[in-house]
Amino acid sequence: MKRLIQLMMEERRDIWLSVLFGTIAGLTSVALFGLSGFMISKSALQPPLYIITVMTALLKLFGAVKAGSRYAERYVSHRATFTILSRLRVSFYEKLEPQAVRIFGQYRSGDLLARIVGDVETLQNFFLRVFYPPIVLIIVFLSTVLFTMVYSVWIALLLLSGLLLTGLVIPSLIAMRQRAVKQDIRTQRAQVSTEVTELLYGFRDLKLHQKLDEKKASLFEKADLYMSGQEREGTASAASQSLNAAAALGISFVVLALGAYFVTTGELNGLFLAMLVMISLTVFDNAVPMAVFPAHLEDTKRASSRLFSVVEQEQAPTAAKTETIGQEKPFSIELDRVIFTYPGEARPALDGVSLSLPAGSKTAIVGASGSGKSTVLQLLLALYEADAGTIRLDEKAITGIEPESIWANTNVVLQANHFFYGTVRDNLQIAKEGVTAEEMEQVLRLVELPFGLDDSVLERAENLSGGEKQRLAIARTMLKRAPVWLLDEPSSALDVLTEERIFDQLLEMAADDTVVLVSHRFTGLERMDQIVVMDRGQVAEVGTFNELMAKQGYFYELKQIEQSVLAT
Ligand code: ADP
Ligand code: MG
């Protein structure tokens, strides 16, 4: 809530204006009805015509001011709300972006969507229904009570107790009752949203495994729960508003009865009775919506904590990331006893990894699936931070380097690469500013893709085969021409011969560059300066191809197995 209020305070001017116009509207509406009550009584006594004329003119004035200020209040408060919401979305996104990798691992996308859309929407009630209306209510009510006191202290006290009843006692009673029965609609909304995304993402697989109906049924079940929850909430809030309205009306009757009694005892001039009753009827207009105040407050609290809990888990980055690296020169990479565990996992993915890759060297990382090869690359790209040990790029600690400077100076092919809906051209152009059509056509030839630049790429590159996707990703890095290459099994879906030809091209292009190649095959590694063999998060062996073969250790064994598999 603190953060929300901070964001809101940036709209200070509109907040003041909303309170101002709201108060004017509230006071003129009380005045309007009070005066009309007074006028009815006064007219009965046949006053001079000019008095009636003046009162009619005043009535018209109040009516116009009331309408105008109510309009202004709505206009300003909604303007403020939409500005606050857009600030909220932007500030949420800005926090989300740098932590995206961790967050995507932790939340399901449907849940995230529900928070970003739904919870933000819930927060629109905060300013409109929670923050400023009580201020307006109190100002209008207290001024009215003061005014009434001139005529009858008892009726003033009655109005005051009415305020306490409708503004405080009834709303908190309702809130207490509701808290016990209220289902958490926000969680249900997130569940529905999660189910929908799962269904859509997994549609084909669900269909193939004939689980579509089951999944649909479970979606409908959750949707029904959500809808009935909403219905209950709607009914409850309507019921509490009606209850409050009834209480307000009851007070007005008591005012009438008490006023009539005072008139008979002579304590009150009968001329003012109608006015007081009309005032009482009007002043509660502002109090009736207070019935839903606690519900909105509770909503706001939950929505803001759900929203901000996503981005506020990790506090304060350790060091200021101000250094830059590379700038078109290949740089060195060093890992010193790096330990890293994925958030929420028990076993470390890297368990004391030390490596030294001089600038311009060519390194292959091999090892069984799950041995931590991809994790090394993720750490080098500063997508995650090591728990212990140090990583140095260009002899600078990675913790002090701007991540953008790392990304700008590396050509990266990850195991899963994203392509955008559009054309081959669109997908290649993101490699670098100002690539020409010739350059793009040239790299397509180098990776042996027979595509034209205007060929279309569907969502998630559904229309490309695994190997084509990999080659397109390689083509993208070839365009970028950064001085350091981080390649995670870039050609695992290619046949051996194509792989070798593309790899030749790549090494030629990267002749002076630092290259880290995670490889699933053991062929063609003779050309690398060093081979790192990983096993269960640790470095099992390091050496050149010949050294490792001569040593007849783990690498040699793996190589033998590969050969026997290839031979059969
Ligand atoms: P490799 O690339 O060598 O096949 P990885 O580096 O991808 O292996 O994974 C190393 C270990 O870390 C594996 O046990 C894997 O299950 C785990 N792991 C990988 N990615 C994640 C992740 N995002 N969250 C949790 N655990 C992960
Ligand atoms: Mg991997």
Coordinates of C-alpha atoms and ligand atoms in Angstrom, one line a residue:
M1 CA 0.0 0.0 0.0
K2 CA 2.9 2.4 0.8
R3 CA 4.1 2.1 -2.8
L4 CA 0.6 2.7 -4.1
I5 CA 0.2 5.8 -2.0
Q6 CA 3.6 7.0 -3.2
L7 CA 2.6 6.6 -6.8
M8 CA -0.7 8.4 -6.0
M9 CA 0.9 11.3 -4.4
E10 CA 2.5 12.2 -7.7
E11 CA -1.0 13.3 -8.7
R12 CA -1.3 15.6 -5.8
R13 CA -3.0 18.4 -7.7
D14 CA -5.8 16.2 -9.0
I15 CA -6.3 14.8 -5.6
W16 CA -6.8 18.2 -4.1
L17 CA -9.1 19.2 -6.9
S18 CA -11.2 16.0 -6.5
V19 CA -11.6 16.7 -2.8
L20 CA -12.4 20.4 -3.5
F21 CA -15.0 19.7 -6.2
G22 CA -16.4 16.8 -4.2
T23 CA -16.9 19.0 -1.2
I24 CA -18.5 21.8 -3.2
A25 CA -20.8 19.3 -4.8
G26 CA -21.7 17.7 -1.5
L27 CA -22.3 21.1 0.3
T28 CA -24.4 22.6 -2.6
S29 CA -26.5 19.5 -2.8
V30 CA -27.3 19.7 0.9
A31 CA -27.9 23.4 0.5
L32 CA -30.1 22.8 -2.5
F33 CA -32.4 20.4 -0.7
G34 CA -32.3 22.3 2.6
L35 CA -33.3 25.5 0.8
S36 CA -36.1 23.8 -1.1
G37 CA -37.5 22.4 2.2
F38 CA -37.3 25.9 3.7
M39 CA -38.9 27.4 0.6
I40 CA -41.9 25.1 0.8
S41 CA -42.6 26.1 4.4
K42 CA -41.9 29.7 3.8
S43 CA -44.2 29.9 0.8
A44 CA -47.1 28.6 2.8
L45 CA -46.8 31.7 4.9
Q46 CA -47.2 33.9 1.8
P47 CA -44.0 36.0 2.1
P48 CA -43.4 39.0 -0.3
L49 CA -42.8 37.9 -3.8
Y50 CA -39.2 39.1 -3.9
I51 CA -38.2 36.6 -1.2
I52 CA -39.6 33.8 -3.3
T53 CA -37.8 35.1 -6.3
V54 CA -34.5 35.4 -4.4
M55 CA -34.9 31.8 -3.1
T56 CA -35.7 30.5 -6.5
A57 CA -32.7 32.2 -8.0
L58 CA -30.5 30.7 -5.2
L59 CA -32.0 27.2 -5.9
K60 CA -31.1 27.5 -9.5
L61 CA -27.6 28.6 -8.6
F62 CA -27.1 25.7 -6.2
G63 CA -28.5 23.3 -8.8
A64 CA -26.1 24.5 -11.5
V65 CA -23.1 24.6 -9.1
K66 CA -23.9 21.1 -7.8
A67 CA -24.1 19.7 -11.3
G68 CA -21.0 21.5 -12.5
S69 CA -18.8 20.6 -9.5
R70 CA -20.0 17.0 -9.5
Y71 CA -19.0 16.7 -13.1
A72 CA -15.6 18.3 -12.3
E73 CA -15.1 15.9 -9.4
R74 CA -15.8 12.9 -11.6
Y75 CA -13.6 14.2 -14.4
V76 CA -10.6 15.0 -12.2
S77 CA -10.8 11.9 -10.0
H78 CA -11.0 9.6 -13.0
R79 CA -8.2 11.4 -14.8
A80 CA -6.1 11.0 -11.6
T81 CA -7.1 7.3 -11.4
F82 CA -6.1 6.5 -15.0
T83 CA -2.8 8.4 -14.6
I84 CA -2.1 6.5 -11.4
L85 CA -2.9 3.2 -13.0
S86 CA -0.7 3.8 -16.0
R87 CA 2.1 4.9 -13.6
L88 CA 1.5 1.7 -11.7
R89 CA 1.7 -0.5 -14.8
V90 CA 4.9 1.2 -16.0
S91 CA 6.6 1.0 -12.6
F92 CA 5.6 -2.6 -12.3
Y93 CA 6.9 -3.4 -15.7
E94 CA 10.2 -1.6 -15.0
K95 CA 10.7 -3.7 -11.9
L96 CA 9.6 -6.9 -13.7
E97 CA 11.9 -6.6 -16.6
P98 CA 15.3 -7.0 -15.0
Q99 CA 14.1 -9.9 -12.9
A100 CA 12.2 -11.6 -15.8
V101 CA 14.3 -14.8 -15.8
R102 CA 13.7 -15.5 -12.1
I103 CA 10.0 -14.5 -12.3
F104 CA 9.2 -16.7 -15.3
G105 CA 10.7 -19.6 -13.4
Q106 CA 8.5 -19.0 -10.5
Y107 CA 5.1 -17.9 -11.7
R108 CA 2.9 -19.4 -14.3
S109 CA 2.3 -17.0 -17.2
G110 CA -1.5 -17.0 -16.7
D111 CA -1.0 -16.1 -13.0
L112 CA 1.3 -13.2 -14.0
L113 CA -1.2 -12.0 -16.6
A114 CA -4.0 -12.1 -14.0
R115 CA -1.9 -10.0 -11.7
I116 CA -0.8 -7.5 -14.2
V117 CA -4.3 -7.0 -15.7
G118 CA -6.7 -8.0 -13.0
D119 CA -5.0 -6.8 -9.8
V120 CA -4.1 -3.5 -11.4
E121 CA -7.7 -3.1 -12.4
T122 CA -8.8 -3.8 -8.8
L123 CA -6.5 -1.0 -7.7
Q124 CA -8.5 1.5 -9.7
N125 CA -11.0 1.5 -6.8
F126 CA -8.4 2.7 -4.4
F127 CA -8.4 6.3 -5.2
L128 CA -12.0 6.4 -6.4
R129 CA -13.6 4.6 -3.5
V130 CA -11.2 4.3 -0.7
F131 CA -8.9 7.3 -0.6
Y132 CA -10.7 10.6 -1.1
P133 CA -14.5 10.0 -0.6
P134 CA -14.1 9.6 3.2
I135 CA -12.4 13.0 3.3
V136 CA -15.2 14.6 1.4
L137 CA -17.8 12.8 3.5
I138 CA -16.3 14.1 6.7
I139 CA -16.0 17.7 5.6
V140 CA -19.6 17.8 4.2
F141 CA -21.1 16.1 7.2
L142 CA -19.3 18.1 9.8
S143 CA -20.3 21.4 8.1
T144 CA -23.9 20.2 7.9
V145 CA -23.9 19.2 11.6
L146 CA -22.5 22.6 12.5
F147 CA -25.2 24.3 10.4
T148 CA -28.0 22.2 12.0
M149 CA -26.7 23.0 15.4
V150 CA -28.0 26.6 14.9
Y151 CA -31.5 25.2 14.8
S152 CA -31.4 22.2 17.1
V153 CA -28.5 20.7 19.0
W154 CA -30.4 17.4 19.4
I155 CA -31.0 17.0 15.7
A156 CA -27.4 17.8 15.0
L157 CA -26.3 15.1 17.5
L158 CA -28.7 12.7 15.8
L159 CA -27.1 13.4 12.4
L160 CA -23.7 12.9 13.9
S161 CA -24.7 9.6 15.4
G162 CA -26.2 8.7 12.0
L163 CA -22.8 9.5 10.4
L164 CA -21.1 7.2 12.9
L165 CA -23.7 4.5 12.2
T166 CA -23.7 4.5 8.4
G167 CA -20.1 5.6 7.9
L168 CA -18.4 3.4 10.5
V169 CA -20.5 0.9 12.5
I170 CA -22.5 -0.7 9.7
P171 CA -19.6 -0.9 7.3
S172 CA -17.3 -2.6 9.9
L173 CA -20.1 -5.0 10.9
I174 CA -20.5 -5.9 7.2
A175 CA -16.8 -6.2 6.7
M176 CA -16.5 -8.5 9.7
R177 CA -19.3 -10.8 8.4
Q178 CA -17.9 -10.8 4.9
R179 CA -14.4 -11.6 5.9
A180 CA -15.6 -14.9 7.2
V181 CA -17.5 -16.0 4.1
K182 CA -15.6 -14.2 1.4
Q183 CA -13.8 -16.5 -1.0
D184 CA -10.7 -15.1 -2.4
I185 CA -11.8 -14.0 -5.8
R186 CA -8.4 -12.9 -6.9
T187 CA -6.9 -16.3 -6.4
Q188 CA -9.8 -17.8 -8.4
R189 CA -9.2 -15.3 -11.2
A190 CA -5.6 -16.2 -11.3
Q191 CA -6.5 -19.9 -11.5
V192 CA -8.9 -19.4 -14.4
S193 CA -6.3 -17.3 -16.2
T194 CA -3.6 -20.0 -15.6
E195 CA -5.9 -22.8 -16.8
V196 CA -6.7 -20.8 -20.0
T197 CA -3.1 -20.3 -20.9
E198 CA -2.2 -23.9 -20.1
L199 CA -5.1 -25.0 -22.3
L200 CA -4.1 -22.7 -25.2
Y201 CA -0.3 -23.5 -25.0
G202 CA -0.8 -27.2 -24.7
F203 CA -3.8 -27.5 -27.0
R204 CA -2.1 -29.8 -29.5
D205 CA -0.5 -32.1 -26.9
L206 CA -3.6 -32.3 -24.9
K207 CA -5.5 -33.3 -28.0
L208 CA -3.0 -35.9 -28.9
H209 CA -3.1 -37.4 -25.4
Q210 CA -6.9 -37.1 -25.5
K211 CA -6.8 -35.0 -22.3
L212 CA -8.5 -32.1 -23.9
D213 CA -12.0 -32.8 -22.4
E214 CA -10.6 -33.3 -18.9
K215 CA -8.7 -30.0 -19.1
K216 CA -11.7 -28.2 -20.4
A217 CA -13.9 -29.6 -17.7
S218 CA -11.4 -28.4 -15.1
L219 CA -11.3 -25.0 -16.7
F220 CA -15.1 -24.7 -16.7
E221 CA -15.2 -25.8 -13.1
K222 CA -12.7 -23.1 -12.1
A223 CA -14.6 -20.6 -14.2
D224 CA -17.9 -21.5 -12.5
L225 CA -16.3 -21.1 -9.1
Y226 CA -14.9 -17.7 -10.1
M227 CA -18.3 -16.6 -11.5
S228 CA -20.2 -17.7 -8.5
G229 CA -17.6 -16.0 -6.3
Q230 CA -18.2 -12.8 -8.2
E231 CA -21.9 -13.1 -8.0
R232 CA -21.7 -13.6 -4.2
E233 CA -19.5 -10.6 -4.0
G234 CA -21.8 -8.5 -6.0
T235 CA -24.8 -9.6 -4.0
A236 CA -23.0 -8.9 -0.7
S237 CA -22.0 -5.4 -1.8
A238 CA -25.5 -4.6 -3.0
A239 CA -27.0 -5.9 0.2
S240 CA -24.7 -3.9 2.3
Q241 CA -25.5 -0.7 0.3
S242 CA -29.2 -1.3 0.8
L243 CA -28.7 -1.9 4.5
N244 CA -26.9 1.4 4.8
A245 CA -29.5 3.2 2.7
A246 CA -32.2 1.8 5.0
A247 CA -30.4 3.0 8.1
A248 CA -29.9 6.4 6.6
L249 CA -33.6 6.6 5.7
G250 CA -34.4 5.5 9.3
I251 CA -32.4 8.4 10.7
S252 CA -34.3 10.8 8.5
F253 CA -37.6 9.5 9.9
V254 CA -36.3 10.0 13.4
V255 CA -35.3 13.5 12.5
L256 CA -38.8 14.1 11.3
A257 CA -40.3 12.6 14.5
L258 CA -37.9 14.4 16.8
G259 CA -38.3 17.7 14.9
A260 CA -42.1 17.5 15.0
Y261 CA -41.9 16.9 18.8
F262 CA -39.7 19.9 19.2
V263 CA -42.1 22.0 17.2
T264 CA -44.9 21.0 19.5
T265 CA -42.8 21.9 22.6
G266 CA -41.8 25.1 21.0
E267 CA -38.1 24.3 21.0
L268 CA -38.0 24.5 17.2
N269 CA -39.6 26.9 14.8
G270 CA -41.9 24.8 12.5
L271 CA -40.6 26.8 9.6
F272 CA -37.3 24.9 9.7
L273 CA -38.7 21.4 10.1
A274 CA -39.0 20.6 6.4
M275 CA -35.5 22.0 5.8
L276 CA -33.9 19.8 8.5
V277 CA -35.7 16.7 7.1
M278 CA -34.5 17.5 3.6
I279 CA -31.0 18.1 4.8
S280 CA -30.9 14.8 6.6
L281 CA -32.2 13.0 3.5
T282 CA -29.4 14.5 1.4
V283 CA -26.5 14.4 3.6
F284 CA -26.6 10.6 3.9
D285 CA -26.2 10.3 0.1
N286 CA -22.5 10.5 0.6
A287 CA -22.5 8.1 3.5
V288 CA -24.3 5.2 1.8
P289 CA -21.4 4.2 -0.4
M290 CA -19.3 3.8 2.7
A291 CA -20.9 0.4 3.1
V292 CA -18.5 -1.0 0.5
F293 CA -15.5 1.0 1.8
P294 CA -14.0 -1.9 3.9
A295 CA -14.5 -4.4 1.0
H296 CA -12.6 -2.0 -1.4
L297 CA -9.9 -1.4 1.2
E298 CA -9.4 -5.1 1.7
D299 CA -9.4 -5.6 -2.1
T300 CA -6.8 -2.9 -2.5
K301 CA -4.6 -4.3 0.1
R302 CA -4.6 -7.8 -1.3
A303 CA -4.3 -6.7 -4.9
S304 CA -1.4 -4.5 -4.2
S305 CA 0.4 -7.1 -2.1
R306 CA -0.2 -9.7 -4.7
L307 CA 1.1 -7.4 -7.4
F308 CA 4.1 -6.1 -5.7
S309 CA 5.1 -9.5 -4.1
V310 CA 6.1 -10.5 -7.6
V311 CA 8.8 -7.9 -8.0
E312 CA 9.8 -7.2 -4.4
Q313 CA 11.2 -10.5 -3.4
E314 CA 14.8 -9.8 -4.1
Q315 CA 16.0 -6.6 -2.4
A316 CA 18.7 -4.2 -3.4
P317 CA 21.2 -5.5 -6.0
T318 CA 24.6 -5.9 -4.4
A319 CA 26.9 -3.5 -6.3
A320 CA 26.2 -0.7 -8.7
K321 CA 26.5 -2.1 -12.2
T322 CA 28.4 0.6 -13.9
E323 CA 31.4 -1.0 -15.7
T324 CA 31.4 -1.8 -19.3
I325 CA 33.3 -4.4 -21.2
G326 CA 34.5 -5.5 -24.6
Q327 CA 33.7 -2.7 -27.0
E328 CA 34.5 -4.8 -30.1
K329 CA 37.5 -6.6 -28.6
P330 CA 37.3 -10.2 -27.6
F331 CA 37.5 -10.5 -23.8
S332 CA 38.6 -13.2 -21.4
I333 CA 36.3 -15.2 -19.2
E334 CA 37.2 -16.6 -15.8
L335 CA 35.2 -18.6 -13.3
D336 CA 36.6 -19.1 -9.8
R337 CA 34.9 -21.7 -7.6
V338 CA 31.5 -20.8 -8.7
I339 CA 28.6 -22.3 -6.8
F340 CA 25.0 -21.8 -8.0
T341 CA 21.7 -23.2 -7.1
Y342 CA 18.5 -22.4 -9.0
P343 CA 15.9 -20.7 -6.8
G344 CA 13.8 -23.3 -5.1
E345 CA 16.0 -26.2 -5.9
A346 CA 17.8 -28.3 -3.3
R347 CA 20.8 -29.5 -5.4
P348 CA 23.3 -27.0 -6.7
A349 CA 23.5 -26.8 -10.5
L350 CA 27.1 -25.7 -10.4
D351 CA 29.2 -26.9 -7.5
G352 CA 32.6 -25.2 -7.5
V353 CA 33.3 -24.6 -11.1
S354 CA 36.7 -22.9 -12.0
L355 CA 37.5 -22.2 -15.6
S356 CA 39.9 -19.8 -17.4
L357 CA 39.2 -18.8 -21.0
P358 CA 41.8 -16.3 -22.3
A359 CA 40.7 -13.6 -24.7
G360 CA 40.4 -15.1 -28.2
S361 CA 40.5 -18.7 -27.1
K362 CA 38.1 -21.4 -28.3
T363 CA 36.6 -23.6 -25.6
A364 CA 34.1 -26.5 -25.9
I365 CA 32.0 -27.6 -22.9
V366 CA 30.8 -31.2 -23.1
G367 CA 29.1 -33.4 -20.6
A368 CA 26.0 -35.4 -19.9
S369 CA 22.6 -33.8 -20.0
G370 CA 21.9 -31.9 -16.8
S371 CA 25.6 -31.5 -15.9
G372 CA 25.3 -27.7 -15.8
K373 CA 26.6 -26.6 -19.2
S374 CA 23.7 -24.3 -20.0
T375 CA 23.8 -23.0 -16.5
V376 CA 27.4 -21.8 -17.0
L377 CA 26.2 -19.8 -20.0
Q378 CA 23.3 -18.3 -18.2
L379 CA 25.6 -17.1 -15.4
L380 CA 28.0 -15.6 -18.0
L381 CA 25.1 -13.7 -19.5
A382 CA 24.2 -12.4 -16.0
L383 CA 20.8 -13.9 -16.3
Y384 CA 21.4 -15.3 -12.8
E385 CA 23.9 -14.3 -10.2
A386 CA 26.3 -16.9 -8.6
D387 CA 25.7 -17.7 -5.0
A388 CA 29.4 -18.0 -4.3
G389 CA 32.7 -17.6 -6.1
T390 CA 33.5 -15.0 -8.7
I391 CA 33.0 -14.6 -12.4
R392 CA 35.3 -12.2 -14.3
L393 CA 34.7 -10.9 -17.8
D394 CA 37.5 -8.9 -19.3
E395 CA 39.1 -9.1 -15.8
K396 CA 36.2 -7.3 -14.2
A397 CA 33.8 -8.9 -11.7
I398 CA 30.6 -9.6 -13.4
T399 CA 28.6 -8.2 -10.5
G400 CA 29.8 -4.7 -11.4
I401 CA 29.2 -4.9 -15.1
E402 CA 26.1 -3.5 -16.8
P403 CA 24.2 -6.5 -18.1
E404 CA 23.5 -4.6 -21.3
S405 CA 27.2 -4.3 -22.0
I406 CA 27.5 -8.0 -21.7
W407 CA 24.6 -8.7 -24.0
A408 CA 25.8 -6.1 -26.6
N409 CA 29.2 -7.8 -26.8
T410 CA 28.2 -11.4 -27.2
N411 CA 26.7 -13.5 -29.9
V412 CA 24.3 -15.8 -28.2
V413 CA 22.6 -19.0 -29.3
L414 CA 20.6 -20.5 -26.4
Q415 CA 19.1 -23.9 -26.4
A416 CA 15.6 -22.4 -27.0
N417 CA 15.5 -19.4 -29.2
H418 CA 12.6 -17.2 -29.8
F419 CA 11.4 -16.1 -33.2
F420 CA 8.8 -13.5 -33.8
Y421 CA 5.7 -13.7 -35.9
G422 CA 6.6 -11.9 -39.2
T423 CA 9.2 -12.5 -41.9
V424 CA 12.7 -13.9 -42.0
R425 CA 13.8 -10.4 -42.5
D426 CA 12.1 -9.2 -39.3
N427 CA 13.8 -12.0 -37.3
L428 CA 17.2 -11.3 -38.7
Q429 CA 17.0 -7.5 -38.3
I430 CA 16.9 -7.7 -34.6
A431 CA 20.5 -8.8 -34.6
K432 CA 21.9 -5.3 -35.2
E433 CA 20.9 -1.8 -36.3
G434 CA 21.1 -1.2 -40.0
V435 CA 21.9 -4.7 -41.4
T436 CA 21.6 -4.7 -45.2
A437 CA 19.6 -7.1 -47.3
E438 CA 22.9 -8.4 -48.8
E439 CA 24.3 -9.2 -45.4
M440 CA 21.2 -11.1 -44.4
E441 CA 21.1 -13.0 -47.7
Q442 CA 24.8 -13.9 -47.2
V443 CA 24.4 -15.4 -43.7
L444 CA 21.3 -17.3 -44.9
R445 CA 23.6 -18.9 -47.5
L446 CA 26.3 -19.6 -44.9
V447 CA 23.9 -21.5 -42.8
E448 CA 22.5 -23.2 -45.9
L449 CA 18.9 -22.0 -45.4
P450 CA 17.0 -21.7 -48.7
F451 CA 14.8 -19.0 -47.4
G452 CA 14.0 -15.6 -48.9
L453 CA 13.9 -12.6 -46.7
D454 CA 10.2 -12.2 -47.1
D455 CA 9.3 -15.7 -46.2
S456 CA 6.9 -15.8 -43.3
V457 CA 7.7 -17.0 -39.8
L458 CA 4.7 -18.1 -37.8
E459 CA 4.1 -17.6 -34.1
R460 CA 6.9 -19.4 -32.2
A461 CA 8.3 -20.4 -35.6
E462 CA 5.8 -23.2 -35.9
N463 CA 6.5 -23.5 -39.6
L464 CA 10.2 -24.2 -39.2
S465 CA 11.9 -27.5 -38.3
G466 CA 14.1 -27.7 -35.3
G467 CA 17.2 -27.6 -37.4
E468 CA 15.9 -24.7 -39.4
K469 CA 15.3 -22.8 -36.3
Q470 CA 18.8 -23.5 -35.0
R471 CA 20.3 -22.3 -38.3
L472 CA 18.2 -19.2 -38.3
A473 CA 19.5 -18.5 -34.8
I474 CA 23.1 -19.0 -35.9
A475 CA 22.5 -16.7 -38.8
R476 CA 21.3 -14.1 -36.4
T477 CA 24.5 -14.3 -34.4
M478 CA 26.6 -14.2 -37.5
L479 CA 25.0 -10.9 -38.4
K480 CA 25.7 -9.4 -35.0
R481 CA 29.5 -9.9 -35.2
A482 CA 30.1 -9.3 -31.5
P483 CA 33.6 -10.4 -30.3
V484 CA 32.5 -13.2 -28.0
W485 CA 30.4 -16.2 -28.9
L486 CA 28.3 -18.1 -26.4
L487 CA 26.7 -21.1 -28.2
D488 CA 24.6 -23.6 -26.4
E489 CA 24.3 -26.8 -28.5
P490 CA 23.6 -24.6 -31.5
S491 CA 23.5 -27.4 -34.0
S492 CA 22.1 -30.4 -32.0
A493 CA 19.2 -30.8 -34.5
L494 CA 21.4 -30.8 -37.6
D495 CA 22.9 -33.7 -39.4
V496 CA 26.6 -34.3 -38.9
L497 CA 27.7 -33.1 -42.4
T498 CA 25.7 -29.8 -42.4
E499 CA 26.8 -29.2 -38.9
E500 CA 30.5 -29.5 -39.8
R501 CA 30.2 -27.1 -42.7
I502 CA 28.3 -24.5 -40.7
F503 CA 30.8 -24.9 -37.9
D504 CA 33.7 -24.3 -40.3
Q505 CA 32.1 -21.0 -41.4
L506 CA 31.5 -20.0 -37.8
L507 CA 35.1 -20.7 -36.7
E508 CA 36.4 -18.8 -39.7
M509 CA 34.2 -15.8 -38.8
A510 CA 35.2 -16.0 -35.2
A511 CA 39.0 -16.5 -35.9
D512 CA 40.0 -13.7 -33.4
D513 CA 37.1 -14.0 -31.0
T514 CA 36.5 -15.7 -27.7
V515 CA 34.2 -18.7 -28.4
V516 CA 32.4 -20.9 -25.9
L517 CA 30.7 -23.8 -27.5
V518 CA 28.5 -26.2 -25.5
S519 CA 28.5 -29.3 -27.7
H520 CA 26.5 -32.4 -27.6
R521 CA 28.9 -34.2 -29.9
F522 CA 32.6 -35.0 -29.5
T523 CA 33.5 -34.7 -33.1
G524 CA 35.3 -31.7 -34.5
L525 CA 36.6 -30.7 -31.1
E526 CA 40.2 -31.2 -32.3
R527 CA 40.3 -27.6 -33.4
M528 CA 39.3 -26.2 -30.0
D529 CA 42.0 -24.8 -27.6
Q530 CA 40.5 -26.5 -24.6
I531 CA 37.7 -28.9 -23.8
V532 CA 35.9 -28.7 -20.5
V533 CA 34.2 -31.9 -19.5
M534 CA 31.4 -31.3 -17.0
D535 CA 29.8 -33.9 -14.7
R536 CA 27.1 -33.2 -12.2
G537 CA 27.8 -29.5 -11.7
Q538 CA 31.5 -29.9 -11.5
V539 CA 34.4 -29.8 -13.9
A540 CA 35.6 -33.4 -14.4
E541 CA 38.4 -32.7 -16.9
V542 CA 40.0 -29.9 -18.8
G543 CA 42.5 -30.1 -21.7
T544 CA 43.0 -30.2 -25.4
F545 CA 41.5 -32.9 -27.4
N546 CA 44.8 -34.8 -27.6
E547 CA 45.6 -34.4 -24.0
L548 CA 42.2 -35.7 -23.0
M549 CA 42.4 -38.6 -25.4
A550 CA 45.9 -39.5 -24.1
K551 CA 44.7 -39.3 -20.5
Q552 CA 42.1 -41.9 -21.3
G553 CA 39.7 -40.5 -18.6
Y554 CA 36.1 -39.5 -18.7
F555 CA 36.2 -37.7 -22.0
Y556 CA 38.0 -40.7 -23.7
E557 CA 35.3 -43.0 -22.4
L558 CA 32.5 -40.7 -23.6
K559 CA 34.2 -40.5 -27.0
Q560 CA 34.4 -44.3 -27.2
I561 CA 30.8 -44.7 -26.5
E562 CA 29.9 -42.1 -29.1
Q563 CA 32.0 -43.9 -31.7
S564 CA 30.5 -47.3 -31.0
V565 CA 27.0 -45.7 -31.3
L566 CA 27.9 -44.1 -34.6
A567 CA 29.5 -47.2 -35.9
T568 CA 26.4 -49.4 -35.4
Ligands
ADP1 P1 22.9 -29.1 -19.3 O1 22.8 -27.8 -20.1 O2 24.2 -29.5 -19.0 O3 22.0 -30.2 -19.8 P2 21.6 -27.4 -17.2 O4 22.7 -26.5 -17.0 O5 20.5 -27.0 -18.1 O6 22.3 -28.8 -17.8 O7 21.0 -27.9 -15.9 C1 21.8 -28.3 -14.8 C2 20.8 -28.6 -13.6 O8 20.1 -27.5 -13.2 C3 19.9 -29.7 -14.0 O9 19.8 -30.6 -12.9 C4 18.5 -29.0 -14.2 O10 17.5 -29.8 -13.8 C5 18.7 -27.8 -13.3 N1 18.0 -26.7 -14.0 C6 18.2 -26.1 -15.2 N2 17.5 -25.1 -15.4 C7 16.7 -24.9 -14.3 C8 15.8 -23.9 -13.9 N3 15.4 -22.9 -14.7 N4 15.2 -24.0 -12.7 C9 15.6 -25.0 -11.8 N5 16.5 -26.0 -12.2 C10 17.1 -25.9 -13.4
MG2 MG 21.8 -27.5 -21.7

